[in-house]
Amino acid sequence: AQKITQTQPGMFVQEKEAVTLDCTYDTSDQSYGLFWYKQPSSGEMIFLIYQGSYDEQNATEGRYSLNFQKARKSANLVISASQLGDSAMYFCAMRGSSGYSTLTFGKGTMLLVSP
Amino acid sequence: EPEVTQTPSHQVTQMGQEVILRCVPISNHLYFYWYRQILGQKVEFLVSFYNNEISEKSEIFDDQFSVERPDGSNFTLKIRSTKLEDSAMYFCAGSSSGRFGNEQFFGPGTRLTVL
């Protein structure tokens, strides 16, 4: 079974500052993928970034980067230069290599960016 | 850019009624999923669908639920006799591959309210 843990129910950051959202995971799969999704108040799920378990380099997508520490089973999302539009719920998710690879989500972190 | 669409965006129904939630996945996707998110909680997997049959389902997906892809484009989730606890946001998702590295593209969701 796979498990995603997001220990921060809420985070506050000032505009233009960087923020790190924590995610730890547990799986028995040797190969797996880690994803971050953003859910604004409108409700849709927006893909942000992906990290494969065998990727040697941390993933980056614009202002998003993923701090992947495989030995610690952590996949923290770093948002640089926060913007007001970054205020949303952020979900960490995992997809294993067994079965049909459904996504397992964490409980999410609500990020509020203040001016 | 192709996207997943879902209709309706909001459905209100009486307890005990049947509802059908519709999704049009991206045309080259082969793997389809339904997830639900009860208000304020994490996203939960319901069912995956590949090659015109269910490939995996969660404990939530009991006999009251069914899925089908009637015409090769639409992908539907039917709840036969809705309960109050079925009130949630329902997301359809698709991917071109079942491999762990492939992103799942989510639709905007259908908010189901059972009265």
PDB file of C-alpha atoms in Angstrom:
ATOM      1  CA  ALA A   1       0.000   0.000   0.000  1.00  0.00           C
ATOM      2  CA  GLN A   2       1.094   3.532  -0.662  1.00  0.00           C
ATOM      3  CA  LYS A   3       0.795   6.430   1.698  1.00  0.00           C
ATOM      4  CA  ILE A   4       1.374  10.149   1.340  1.00  0.00           C
ATOM      5  CA  THR A   5       1.760  12.382   4.374  1.00  0.00           C
ATOM      6  CA  GLN A   6       1.483  16.148   4.295  1.00  0.00           C
ATOM      7  CA  THR A   7       1.981  17.429   7.825  1.00  0.00           C
ATOM      8  CA  GLN A   8       1.277  21.109   7.199  1.00  0.00           C
ATOM      9  CA  PRO A   9      -2.461  21.818   7.085  1.00  0.00           C
ATOM     10  CA  GLY A  10      -1.759  25.479   6.329  1.00  0.00           C
ATOM     11  CA  MET A  11       1.149  27.695   5.374  1.00  0.00           C
ATOM     12  CA  PHE A  12       1.489  31.460   5.146  1.00  0.00           C
ATOM     13  CA  VAL A  13       4.019  33.265   2.990  1.00  0.00           C
ATOM     14  CA  GLN A  14       4.550  36.825   1.894  1.00  0.00           C
ATOM     15  CA  GLU A  15       4.496  37.738  -1.742  1.00  0.00           C
ATOM     16  CA  LYS A  16       7.884  37.293  -3.478  1.00  0.00           C
ATOM     17  CA  GLU A  17       9.158  34.988  -0.735  1.00  0.00           C
ATOM     18  CA  ALA A  18       9.952  31.292  -1.267  1.00  0.00           C
ATOM     19  CA  VAL A  19       7.973  28.588   0.493  1.00  0.00           C
ATOM     20  CA  THR A  20       8.462  24.840   0.968  1.00  0.00           C
ATOM     21  CA  LEU A  21       5.518  22.466   1.243  1.00  0.00           C
ATOM     22  CA  ASP A  22       6.388  19.156   2.850  1.00  0.00           C
ATOM     23  CA  CYS A  23       5.528  15.701   1.566  1.00  0.00           C
ATOM     24  CA  THR A  24       6.707  12.313   2.745  1.00  0.00           C
ATOM     25  CA  TYR A  25       5.693   9.027   1.231  1.00  0.00           C
ATOM     26  CA  ASP A  26       5.764   5.327   1.864  1.00  0.00           C
ATOM     27  CA  THR A  27       5.710   2.567  -0.721  1.00  0.00           C
ATOM     28  CA  SER A  28       7.071  -0.895  -1.335  1.00  0.00           C
ATOM     29  CA  ASP A  29       7.352  -0.255  -5.073  1.00  0.00           C
ATOM     30  CA  GLN A  30      10.862   0.102  -6.479  1.00  0.00           C
ATOM     31  CA  SER A  31       9.670   2.412  -9.225  1.00  0.00           C
ATOM     32  CA  TYR A  32       7.199   5.181  -8.638  1.00  0.00           C
ATOM     33  CA  GLY A  33       6.291   8.714  -9.562  1.00  0.00           C
ATOM     34  CA  LEU A  34       5.598  11.691  -7.353  1.00  0.00           C
ATOM     35  CA  PHE A  35       3.307  14.512  -8.400  1.00  0.00           C
ATOM     36  CA  TRP A  36       2.186  17.836  -7.071  1.00  0.00           C
ATOM     37  CA  TYR A  37      -1.203  19.280  -7.933  1.00  0.00           C
ATOM     38  CA  LYS A  38      -2.639  22.707  -7.186  1.00  0.00           C
ATOM     39  CA  GLN A  39      -6.320  23.129  -6.387  1.00  0.00           C
ATOM     40  CA  PRO A  40      -7.521  26.750  -6.381  1.00  0.00           C
ATOM     41  CA  SER A  41     -10.812  27.735  -4.791  1.00  0.00           C
ATOM     42  CA  SER A  42     -12.574  27.033  -8.095  1.00  0.00           C
ATOM     43  CA  GLY A  43     -11.900  23.342  -7.473  1.00  0.00           C
ATOM     44  CA  GLU A  44     -10.027  22.064 -10.512  1.00  0.00           C
ATOM     45  CA  MET A  45      -6.850  20.001 -10.129  1.00  0.00           C
ATOM     46  CA  ILE A  46      -3.860  21.530 -11.903  1.00  0.00           C
ATOM     47  CA  PHE A  47      -0.723  19.476 -12.465  1.00  0.00           C
ATOM     48  CA  LEU A  48       2.429  21.276 -11.351  1.00  0.00           C
ATOM     49  CA  ILE A  49       5.440  18.996 -11.360  1.00  0.00           C
ATOM     50  CA  TYR A  50       6.553  15.370 -11.557  1.00  0.00           C
ATOM     51  CA  GLN A  51       9.534  13.471 -10.120  1.00  0.00           C
ATOM     52  CA  GLY A  52      10.389   9.897 -11.043  1.00  0.00           C
ATOM     53  CA  SER A  53      11.970   7.652  -8.472  1.00  0.00           C
ATOM     54  CA  TYR A  54      14.954   7.000 -10.735  1.00  0.00           C
ATOM     55  CA  ASP A  55      15.475  10.617 -11.743  1.00  0.00           C
ATOM     56  CA  GLU A  56      18.832  11.726 -10.449  1.00  0.00           C
ATOM     57  CA  GLN A  57      18.112  15.418 -10.678  1.00  0.00           C
ATOM     58  CA  ASN A  58      15.399  17.311  -8.877  1.00  0.00           C
ATOM     59  CA  ALA A  59      12.524  18.303 -11.147  1.00  0.00           C
ATOM     60  CA  THR A  60      11.950  21.976 -11.932  1.00  0.00           C
ATOM     61  CA  GLU A  61       9.079  23.684 -13.730  1.00  0.00           C
ATOM     62  CA  GLY A  62       9.367  27.456 -13.784  1.00  0.00           C
ATOM     63  CA  ARG A  63       8.935  28.696 -10.217  1.00  0.00           C
ATOM     64  CA  TYR A  64       8.269  25.184  -8.948  1.00  0.00           C
ATOM     65  CA  SER A  65      10.978  22.762  -7.934  1.00  0.00           C
ATOM     66  CA  LEU A  66      10.817  19.447  -6.179  1.00  0.00           C
ATOM     67  CA  ASN A  67      13.329  18.692  -3.435  1.00  0.00           C
ATOM     68  CA  PHE A  68      13.519  14.917  -3.787  1.00  0.00           C
ATOM     69  CA  GLN A  69      15.325  13.020  -1.034  1.00  0.00           C
ATOM     70  CA  LYS A  70      14.833   9.364  -1.806  1.00  0.00           C
ATOM     71  CA  ALA A  71      16.525   7.978   1.308  1.00  0.00           C
ATOM     72  CA  ARG A  72      14.268  10.103   3.484  1.00  0.00           C
ATOM     73  CA  LYS A  73      11.240   9.364   1.277  1.00  0.00           C
ATOM     74  CA  SER A  74      10.454  13.024   0.955  1.00  0.00           C
ATOM     75  CA  ALA A  75       9.360  15.069  -2.044  1.00  0.00           C
ATOM     76  CA  ASN A  76       8.942  18.648  -0.912  1.00  0.00           C
ATOM     77  CA  LEU A  77       7.594  21.300  -3.267  1.00  0.00           C
ATOM     78  CA  VAL A  78       9.461  24.601  -3.345  1.00  0.00           C
ATOM     79  CA  ILE A  79       7.700  27.631  -4.782  1.00  0.00           C
ATOM     80  CA  SER A  80      10.042  30.531  -5.413  1.00  0.00           C
ATOM     81  CA  ALA A  81       8.929  34.158  -5.626  1.00  0.00           C
ATOM     82  CA  SER A  82       5.385  33.501  -4.381  1.00  0.00           C
ATOM     83  CA  GLN A  83       2.553  35.320  -6.096  1.00  0.00           C
ATOM     84  CA  LEU A  84      -0.941  36.119  -4.816  1.00  0.00           C
ATOM     85  CA  GLY A  85      -2.314  33.673  -7.380  1.00  0.00           C
ATOM     86  CA  ASP A  86      -0.405  30.869  -5.696  1.00  0.00           C
ATOM     87  CA  SER A  87      -2.917  30.881  -2.849  1.00  0.00           C
ATOM     88  CA  ALA A  88      -4.554  27.472  -3.137  1.00  0.00           C
ATOM     89  CA  MET A  89      -4.615  23.947  -1.786  1.00  0.00           C
ATOM     90  CA  TYR A  90      -1.595  21.861  -2.778  1.00  0.00           C
ATOM     91  CA  PHE A  91      -1.691  18.087  -2.965  1.00  0.00           C
ATOM     92  CA  CYS A  92       1.220  15.701  -3.119  1.00  0.00           C
ATOM     93  CA  ALA A  93       0.408  12.419  -4.888  1.00  0.00           C
ATOM     94  CA  MET A  94       2.141   9.198  -5.768  1.00  0.00           C
ATOM     95  CA  ARG A  95       1.724   6.661  -8.506  1.00  0.00           C
ATOM     96  CA  GLY A  96       3.305   3.243  -8.070  1.00  0.00           C
ATOM     97  CA  SER A  97       4.531   0.732 -10.593  1.00  0.00           C
ATOM     98  CA  SER A  98       2.258  -2.074  -9.478  1.00  0.00           C
ATOM     99  CA  GLY A  99      -1.297  -2.565 -10.625  1.00  0.00           C
ATOM    100  CA  TYR A 100      -2.786   0.115 -12.823  1.00  0.00           C
ATOM    101  CA  SER A 101      -0.982   2.922 -11.136  1.00  0.00           C
ATOM    102  CA  THR A 102      -3.726   4.970  -9.628  1.00  0.00           C
ATOM    103  CA  LEU A 103      -2.824   8.138  -7.779  1.00  0.00           C
ATOM    104  CA  THR A 104      -2.687   8.197  -3.991  1.00  0.00           C
ATOM    105  CA  PHE A 105      -3.085  11.689  -2.575  1.00  0.00           C
ATOM    106  CA  GLY A 106      -2.077  13.347   0.659  1.00  0.00           C
ATOM    107  CA  LYS A 107      -4.467  15.495   2.687  1.00  0.00           C
ATOM    108  CA  GLY A 108      -3.118  18.683   1.209  1.00  0.00           C
ATOM    109  CA  THR A 109      -1.623  21.949   2.427  1.00  0.00           C
ATOM    110  CA  MET A 110      -3.501  25.236   2.149  1.00  0.00           C
ATOM    111  CA  LEU A 111      -1.099  27.993   1.080  1.00  0.00           C
ATOM    112  CA  LEU A 112      -2.022  31.622   1.640  1.00  0.00           C
ATOM    113  CA  VAL A 113       0.117  34.294   0.033  1.00  0.00           C
ATOM    114  CA  SER A 114      -0.184  37.746   1.556  1.00  0.00           C
ATOM    115  CA  PRO A 115       0.741  41.067  -0.086  1.00  0.00           C
TER     116      PRO A 115
ATOM    117  CA  GLU B   1      -4.348  22.281 -25.855  1.00  0.00           C
ATOM    118  CA  PRO B   2      -6.707  19.308 -25.410  1.00  0.00           C
ATOM    119  CA  GLU B   3      -8.430  19.024 -22.067  1.00  0.00           C
ATOM    120  CA  VAL B   4     -10.721  16.757 -20.111  1.00  0.00           C
ATOM    121  CA  THR B   5     -14.275  18.047 -19.843  1.00  0.00           C
ATOM    122  CA  GLN B   6     -16.950  17.079 -17.344  1.00  0.00           C
ATOM    123  CA  THR B   7     -20.668  17.706 -17.230  1.00  0.00           C
ATOM    124  CA  PRO B   8     -22.551  18.917 -15.358  1.00  0.00           C
ATOM    125  CA  SER B   9     -20.377  21.222 -13.291  1.00  0.00           C
ATOM    126  CA  HIS B  10     -22.870  20.972 -10.422  1.00  0.00           C
ATOM    127  CA  GLN B  11     -25.581  18.397  -9.822  1.00  0.00           C
ATOM    128  CA  VAL B  12     -28.147  18.562  -7.054  1.00  0.00           C
ATOM    129  CA  THR B  13     -30.223  15.449  -6.428  1.00  0.00           C
ATOM    130  CA  GLN B  14     -32.519  13.905  -3.870  1.00  0.00           C
ATOM    131  CA  MET B  15     -31.353  10.975  -1.774  1.00  0.00           C
ATOM    132  CA  GLY B  16     -32.205   7.691  -3.498  1.00  0.00           C
ATOM    133  CA  GLN B  17     -32.106   9.121  -6.998  1.00  0.00           C
ATOM    134  CA  GLU B  18     -29.799   7.922  -9.744  1.00  0.00           C
ATOM    135  CA  VAL B  19     -27.178  10.288 -11.149  1.00  0.00           C
ATOM    136  CA  ILE B  20     -24.883  10.007 -14.130  1.00  0.00           C
ATOM    137  CA  LEU B  21     -21.736  12.059 -14.244  1.00  0.00           C
ATOM    138  CA  ARG B  22     -20.190  12.509 -17.668  1.00  0.00           C
ATOM    139  CA  CYS B  23     -16.624  12.978 -18.797  1.00  0.00           C
ATOM    140  CA  VAL B  24     -15.017  13.435 -22.189  1.00  0.00           C
ATOM    141  CA  PRO B  25     -11.367  12.421 -21.885  1.00  0.00           C
ATOM    142  CA  ILE B  26      -8.545  13.565 -24.122  1.00  0.00           C
ATOM    143  CA  SER B  27      -8.800  11.608 -27.362  1.00  0.00           C
ATOM    144  CA  ASN B  28      -5.491   9.742 -27.256  1.00  0.00           C
ATOM    145  CA  HIS B  29      -5.852   8.661 -23.650  1.00  0.00           C
ATOM    146  CA  LEU B  30      -6.349   4.982 -22.930  1.00  0.00           C
ATOM    147  CA  TYR B  31      -6.573   4.843 -19.135  1.00  0.00           C
ATOM    148  CA  PHE B  32      -9.435   6.502 -17.330  1.00  0.00           C
ATOM    149  CA  TYR B  33     -10.104   7.155 -13.687  1.00  0.00           C
ATOM    150  CA  TRP B  34     -12.724   8.508 -11.359  1.00  0.00           C
ATOM    151  CA  TYR B  35     -11.747  10.138  -8.089  1.00  0.00           C
ATOM    152  CA  ARG B  36     -13.850  11.891  -5.495  1.00  0.00           C
ATOM    153  CA  GLN B  37     -13.136  14.574  -2.946  1.00  0.00           C
ATOM    154  CA  ILE B  38     -15.471  15.097  -0.022  1.00  0.00           C
ATOM    155  CA  LEU B  39     -15.469  18.761   0.981  1.00  0.00           C
ATOM    156  CA  GLY B  40     -12.319  19.633   2.885  1.00  0.00           C
ATOM    157  CA  GLN B  41     -10.796  16.186   2.535  1.00  0.00           C
ATOM    158  CA  LYS B  42      -8.235  14.547   0.304  1.00  0.00           C
ATOM    159  CA  VAL B  43      -8.842  13.195  -3.155  1.00  0.00           C
ATOM    160  CA  GLU B  44      -9.731   9.479  -3.110  1.00  0.00           C
ATOM    161  CA  PHE B  45      -9.480   6.944  -5.910  1.00  0.00           C
ATOM    162  CA  LEU B  46     -12.700   5.261  -6.976  1.00  0.00           C
ATOM    163  CA  VAL B  47     -12.070   3.247 -10.114  1.00  0.00           C
ATOM    164  CA  SER B  48      -9.792   2.828 -13.095  1.00  0.00           C
ATOM    165  CA  PHE B  49     -10.898   1.731 -16.561  1.00  0.00           C
ATOM    166  CA  TYR B  50      -8.871   0.342 -19.406  1.00  0.00           C
ATOM    167  CA  ASN B  51      -9.733  -1.517 -22.565  1.00  0.00           C
ATOM    168  CA  ASN B  52     -13.451  -1.177 -21.854  1.00  0.00           C
ATOM    169  CA  GLU B  53     -13.361  -2.788 -18.473  1.00  0.00           C
ATOM    170  CA  ILE B  54     -12.686  -1.950 -14.869  1.00  0.00           C
ATOM    171  CA  SER B  55      -9.021  -2.571 -14.079  1.00  0.00           C
ATOM    172  CA  GLU B  56      -9.026  -1.578 -10.425  1.00  0.00           C
ATOM    173  CA  LYS B  57     -11.506  -0.266  -7.884  1.00  0.00           C
ATOM    174  CA  SER B  58     -11.392   0.938  -4.312  1.00  0.00           C
ATOM    175  CA  GLU B  59     -13.527  -0.070  -1.349  1.00  0.00           C
ATOM    176  CA  ILE B  60     -15.634   3.025  -1.946  1.00  0.00           C
ATOM    177  CA  PHE B  61     -16.706   1.746  -5.346  1.00  0.00           C
ATOM    178  CA  ASP B  62     -19.465  -0.606  -4.218  1.00  0.00           C
ATOM    179  CA  ASP B  63     -22.441  -2.029  -6.105  1.00  0.00           C
ATOM    180  CA  GLN B  64     -24.111   1.384  -6.186  1.00  0.00           C
ATOM    181  CA  PHE B  65     -21.459   2.615  -8.585  1.00  0.00           C
ATOM    182  CA  SER B  66     -20.857   1.689 -12.197  1.00  0.00           C
ATOM    183  CA  VAL B  67     -18.774   3.049 -15.053  1.00  0.00           C
ATOM    184  CA  GLU B  68     -18.944   2.694 -18.770  1.00  0.00           C
ATOM    185  CA  ARG B  69     -17.619   4.134 -21.982  1.00  0.00           C
ATOM    186  CA  PRO B  70     -20.689   3.773 -24.149  1.00  0.00           C
ATOM    187  CA  ASP B  71     -19.531   5.349 -27.381  1.00  0.00           C
ATOM    188  CA  GLY B  72     -15.746   5.461 -27.317  1.00  0.00           C
ATOM    189  CA  SER B  73     -15.622   9.094 -26.265  1.00  0.00           C
ATOM    190  CA  ASN B  74     -17.775   9.646 -23.190  1.00  0.00           C
ATOM    191  CA  PHE B  75     -16.807   8.047 -19.890  1.00  0.00           C
ATOM    192  CA  THR B  76     -19.584   7.950 -17.329  1.00  0.00           C
ATOM    193  CA  LEU B  77     -19.944   7.293 -13.627  1.00  0.00           C
ATOM    194  CA  LYS B  78     -23.385   6.207 -12.457  1.00  0.00           C
ATOM    195  CA  ILE B  79     -24.550   6.179  -8.869  1.00  0.00           C
ATOM    196  CA  ARG B  80     -27.740   4.109  -8.703  1.00  0.00           C
ATOM    197  CA  SER B  81     -29.249   5.266  -5.435  1.00  0.00           C
ATOM    198  CA  THR B  82     -27.498   8.284  -4.016  1.00  0.00           C
ATOM    199  CA  LYS B  83     -26.841   8.696  -0.309  1.00  0.00           C
ATOM    200  CA  LEU B  84     -26.110  11.854   1.625  1.00  0.00           C
ATOM    201  CA  GLU B  85     -22.491  10.767   1.994  1.00  0.00           C
ATOM    202  CA  ASP B  86     -22.068  10.665  -1.783  1.00  0.00           C
ATOM    203  CA  SER B  87     -21.999  14.476  -1.738  1.00  0.00           C
ATOM    204  CA  ALA B  88     -18.548  15.325  -3.050  1.00  0.00           C
ATOM    205  CA  MET B  89     -16.578  16.671  -5.983  1.00  0.00           C
ATOM    206  CA  TYR B  90     -16.083  13.946  -8.578  1.00  0.00           C
ATOM    207  CA  PHE B  91     -13.071  14.161 -10.849  1.00  0.00           C
ATOM    208  CA  CYS B  92     -12.514  12.293 -14.056  1.00  0.00           C
ATOM    209  CA  ALA B  93      -8.901  11.787 -15.140  1.00  0.00           C
ATOM    210  CA  GLY B  94      -7.080  10.154 -18.007  1.00  0.00           C
ATOM    211  CA  SER B  95      -3.614   9.220 -19.083  1.00  0.00           C
ATOM    212  CA  SER B  96      -2.014   7.876 -22.214  1.00  0.00           C
ATOM    213  CA  SER B  97      -0.212   5.163 -20.293  1.00  0.00           C
ATOM    214  CA  GLY B  98      -0.637   3.208 -17.112  1.00  0.00           C
ATOM    215  CA  ARG B  99       3.020   3.643 -16.268  1.00  0.00           C
ATOM    216  CA  PHE B 100       3.862   5.419 -13.064  1.00  0.00           C
ATOM    217  CA  GLY B 101       5.622   8.246 -14.858  1.00  0.00           C
ATOM    218  CA  ASN B 102       2.671   9.404 -16.861  1.00  0.00           C
ATOM    219  CA  GLU B 103       0.712  12.345 -15.657  1.00  0.00           C
ATOM    220  CA  GLN B 104      -2.998  11.997 -15.158  1.00  0.00           C
ATOM    221  CA  PHE B 105      -4.944  14.896 -16.624  1.00  0.00           C
ATOM    222  CA  PHE B 106      -7.913  15.885 -14.505  1.00  0.00           C
ATOM    223  CA  GLY B 107     -11.194  17.356 -15.565  1.00  0.00           C
ATOM    224  CA  PRO B 108     -12.658  20.384 -13.760  1.00  0.00           C
ATOM    225  CA  GLY B 109     -14.881  18.171 -11.620  1.00  0.00           C
ATOM    226  CA  THR B 110     -18.606  17.763 -10.976  1.00  0.00           C
ATOM    227  CA  ARG B 111     -19.863  18.898  -7.620  1.00  0.00           C
ATOM    228  CA  LEU B 112     -22.587  16.487  -6.505  1.00  0.00           C
ATOM    229  CA  THR B 113     -24.921  17.585  -3.741  1.00  0.00           C
ATOM    230  CA  VAL B 114     -27.314  14.988  -2.332  1.00  0.00           C
ATOM    231  CA  LEU B 115     -30.206  16.395  -0.302  1.00  0.00           C
TER     232      LEU B 115
END
